[in-house]
Amino acid sequence: MLMYLHEEEDAFWALTSLLRGERYQMNDFFTPRLPKLFRCLDHHMVLRKKFIPSVHKHLKKLQYEPTLYATKWFLQCFLDKLPFSLALRVWDIFLLEGEEIETAMAIALLRTFKKILIKSNDEQVNDFMCRICESQLDEEKIIDNLSEVLLDLRRQRMSHLPKPAIIEELKPSESLSTLPSNKKIVVRNTNHFTPVYETTV
C-alpha cells in the first residue's frame, strides 16, 4: 500500500504511524508471541457469538476456529484476502477510523456470507474462505454491512480490543519464589469481558 506514495519520506512516516500510532498500533501484531493477533482472535470469537450466533454455532460444530480464517485478515488488514478494489476501500476506512475497523470488518464479512456458511461443510467453508478474494462480491453490500456492524459495536462499546492483562503488586525485583506466603498477585484486564483473578502464593 505504501508503494503508492511517491515520496520515500511520506512512506516512512506513514509506516511509522501505522506501527506506532495510537489509532492503529500495528506493531503489536509483530512483536514476540503476536499479542495483538491473539487479542483480535479472542475478541472476534466473543463478537461472533454475540452478533451472528447461527454462524458461530455452525463454525464451532465444524471446529472451524478463527485462527484458520481470520489470522491473515488481521495481520494484513484484509490485503490479498479481498478483491483489491474492495481492500482499498477497507483501507481508506481503516486509515480514517483506526483499528476498530478490523474487528468490525471480520464480523461484517461473516454476516454478509451467513447463508453460504451455515449451509456448508468444513471443506466447503475452508474453500470459500480461501477463495473469497477471487469471488464476485457486492462491494456496496459489504461496505454497508461494515457500517452497520461498526455502529452496533460502538453502541455496545465493543468496537475496541480489550486491553492486555497487567500484573499488579509484583515488583520487578520480586520473584514468585521469594514472595511471602500471603502475597497476592492480581491479574486485571480492563476489558469488561475478562474477570479479575486473584491468587495467593
Coordinates of C-alpha atoms in Angstrom, one line a residue:
M1 CA 0.0 0.0 0.0
L2 CA 2.8 2.4 0.9
M3 CA 4.3 1.9 -2.6
Y4 CA 1.6 4.2 -3.9
L5 CA 3.1 7.1 -2.0
H6 CA 5.5 9.0 -4.3
E7 CA 7.9 10.3 -1.7
E8 CA 10.0 8.0 0.4
E9 CA 9.8 10.3 3.4
D10 CA 5.9 10.2 3.2
A11 CA 6.0 6.4 3.1
F12 CA 8.4 6.2 6.1
W13 CA 6.2 8.4 8.3
A14 CA 3.0 6.6 7.1
L15 CA 4.6 3.3 8.1
T16 CA 5.7 4.8 11.5
S17 CA 2.2 5.9 12.1
L18 CA 0.7 2.5 11.3
L19 CA 3.1 0.7 13.5
R20 CA 3.3 3.1 16.5
G21 CA 0.4 5.4 16.2
E22 CA -2.3 5.2 18.9
R23 CA -5.1 4.8 16.3
Y24 CA -3.5 1.8 14.6
Q25 CA -0.9 0.1 16.8
M26 CA 0.0 -2.5 14.2
N27 CA 3.4 -3.0 15.8
D28 CA 1.9 -5.4 18.4
F29 CA 1.0 -7.8 15.6
F30 CA 4.7 -8.4 15.0
T31 CA 6.2 -8.4 18.5
P32 CA 7.2 -11.7 20.1
R33 CA 4.2 -14.1 20.7
L34 CA 2.0 -11.9 18.5
P35 CA 0.0 -10.4 21.4
K36 CA -2.3 -8.2 19.4
L37 CA -3.2 -11.0 17.0
F38 CA -4.4 -13.3 19.8
R39 CA -6.4 -10.4 21.3
C40 CA -8.0 -9.9 18.0
L41 CA -8.9 -13.6 17.6
D42 CA -10.2 -13.9 21.1
H43 CA -12.3 -10.7 20.7
H44 CA -13.6 -11.9 17.3
M45 CA -14.8 -15.1 18.9
V46 CA -16.8 -13.1 21.5
L47 CA -18.3 -10.9 18.8
R48 CA -19.1 -13.8 16.5
K49 CA -21.0 -15.5 19.3
K50 CA -23.0 -12.3 20.2
F51 CA -23.8 -10.8 16.8
I52 CA -24.0 -13.8 14.4
P53 CA -24.9 -16.8 16.7
S54 CA -26.1 -19.0 13.9
V55 CA -22.7 -18.7 12.1
H56 CA -20.8 -19.1 15.4
K57 CA -22.7 -22.3 16.3
H58 CA -22.2 -23.8 12.9
L59 CA -18.5 -23.0 12.7
K60 CA -18.0 -24.3 16.3
K61 CA -19.7 -27.5 15.2
L62 CA -17.3 -27.8 12.3
Q63 CA -14.4 -27.0 14.7
Y64 CA -13.5 -24.2 12.3
E65 CA -11.7 -21.8 14.6
P66 CA -10.9 -18.1 13.8
T67 CA -7.2 -19.0 13.6
L68 CA -8.0 -20.9 10.4
Y69 CA -9.5 -17.9 8.5
A70 CA -9.0 -14.6 10.4
T71 CA -5.3 -14.7 11.1
K72 CA -4.3 -13.1 7.8
W73 CA -7.4 -10.9 7.9
F74 CA -6.0 -9.2 11.0
L75 CA -2.2 -9.4 10.2
Q76 CA -2.7 -7.9 6.7
C77 CA -5.8 -5.8 7.4
F78 CA -7.6 -7.9 4.6
L79 CA -5.0 -7.2 1.9
D80 CA -4.9 -10.1 -0.6
K81 CA -7.9 -11.6 1.2
L82 CA -10.4 -9.4 -0.6
P83 CA -10.6 -8.2 -4.2
F84 CA -8.1 -5.4 -4.5
S85 CA -10.7 -2.7 -5.2
L86 CA -12.6 -3.7 -2.0
A87 CA -9.4 -3.9 0.0
L88 CA -8.6 -0.3 -1.0
R89 CA -11.9 0.8 0.3
V90 CA -11.5 -1.0 3.6
W91 CA -8.0 0.6 4.0
D92 CA -9.5 4.0 3.3
I93 CA -11.9 3.4 6.2
F94 CA -9.2 1.9 8.3
L95 CA -6.9 4.9 7.9
L96 CA -9.8 7.2 8.8
E97 CA -11.3 5.2 11.8
G98 CA -8.5 3.2 13.1
E99 CA -8.0 -0.4 14.4
E100 CA -11.7 -0.9 15.3
I101 CA -12.4 -1.4 11.5
E102 CA -10.5 -4.7 11.5
T103 CA -12.8 -6.0 14.3
A104 CA -15.9 -4.8 12.5
M105 CA -14.9 -6.0 9.1
A106 CA -14.3 -9.5 10.2
I107 CA -17.9 -9.7 11.6
A108 CA -19.3 -7.9 8.5
L109 CA -17.8 -10.5 6.2
L110 CA -19.3 -13.4 8.1
R111 CA -22.7 -11.6 8.3
T112 CA -22.6 -11.0 4.5
F113 CA -22.0 -14.6 3.7
K114 CA -24.1 -16.1 6.5
K115 CA -26.4 -18.1 4.3
I116 CA -23.5 -19.7 2.4
L117 CA -21.5 -20.5 5.6
I118 CA -24.3 -22.2 7.5
K119 CA -25.1 -24.5 4.6
S120 CA -21.5 -25.6 4.0
N121 CA -19.5 -28.4 5.4
D122 CA -16.0 -27.9 6.7
E123 CA -14.3 -28.4 3.4
Q124 CA -16.7 -26.1 1.6
V125 CA -16.2 -23.4 4.3
N126 CA -12.5 -23.6 4.1
D127 CA -12.5 -23.5 0.3
F128 CA -14.8 -20.5 0.3
M129 CA -12.7 -18.6 2.9
C130 CA -9.5 -19.3 0.9
R131 CA -11.1 -18.2 -2.4
I132 CA -13.1 -15.2 -1.2
C133 CA -10.7 -12.8 -2.9
E134 CA -11.5 -14.4 -6.2
S135 CA -15.2 -14.2 -5.8
Q136 CA -17.5 -11.7 -7.4
L137 CA -18.5 -9.7 -4.4
D138 CA -21.2 -7.0 -3.9
E139 CA -18.8 -4.4 -2.6
E140 CA -21.6 -1.9 -1.7
K141 CA -23.4 -4.5 0.3
I142 CA -20.2 -5.4 2.2
I143 CA -19.4 -1.7 3.0
D144 CA -23.0 -1.2 4.1
N145 CA -22.7 -4.2 6.4
L146 CA -19.4 -2.8 7.7
S147 CA -21.1 0.5 8.6
E148 CA -23.9 -1.3 10.3
V149 CA -21.6 -3.6 12.3
L150 CA -19.4 -0.7 13.4
L151 CA -22.5 1.2 14.7
D152 CA -23.7 -1.9 16.5
L153 CA -20.3 -2.5 18.1
R154 CA -20.0 1.1 19.2
R155 CA -23.4 1.1 20.7
Q156 CA -22.4 -2.0 22.8
R157 CA -19.0 -0.4 23.5
M158 CA -17.4 -3.5 21.9
S159 CA -15.6 -1.9 18.9
H160 CA -12.2 -1.7 20.5
L161 CA -10.0 -4.6 21.5
P162 CA -9.8 -5.4 25.2
K163 CA -6.6 -4.1 26.8
P164 CA -3.9 -6.6 27.6
A165 CA -3.8 -8.0 31.1
I166 CA -1.4 -6.4 33.5
I167 CA 0.2 -7.7 36.6
E168 CA -0.1 -5.6 39.7
E169 CA 1.5 -5.8 43.2
L170 CA 4.6 -7.7 41.9
K171 CA 7.7 -5.5 41.9
P172 CA 10.3 -6.1 39.1
S173 CA 12.8 -7.3 41.7
E174 CA 10.5 -9.9 43.2
S175 CA 10.2 -13.4 42.1
L176 CA 7.5 -15.9 43.0
S177 CA 9.9 -18.0 45.0
T178 CA 10.8 -15.0 47.3
L179 CA 7.3 -13.7 47.9
P180 CA 5.8 -14.2 51.4
S181 CA 3.1 -16.8 51.5
N182 CA 0.3 -14.2 51.9
K183 CA 1.4 -12.1 48.9
K184 CA -1.4 -11.7 46.3
I185 CA -0.9 -11.3 42.6
V186 CA -3.8 -9.6 40.9
V187 CA -4.2 -10.0 37.2
R188 CA -6.5 -7.4 36.0
N189 CA -7.9 -6.9 32.5
T190 CA -9.6 -3.5 31.9
N191 CA -11.9 -5.0 29.4
H192 CA -15.3 -6.0 30.9
F193 CA -15.3 -9.4 29.3
T194 CA -12.4 -10.8 31.4
P195 CA -12.9 -11.1 35.2
V196 CA -10.4 -10.3 37.8
Y197 CA -8.4 -13.2 39.1
E198 CA -6.5 -13.2 42.4
T199 CA -4.2 -15.9 43.6
T200 CA -2.2 -16.3 46.8
V201 CA 1.3 -17.7 46.6

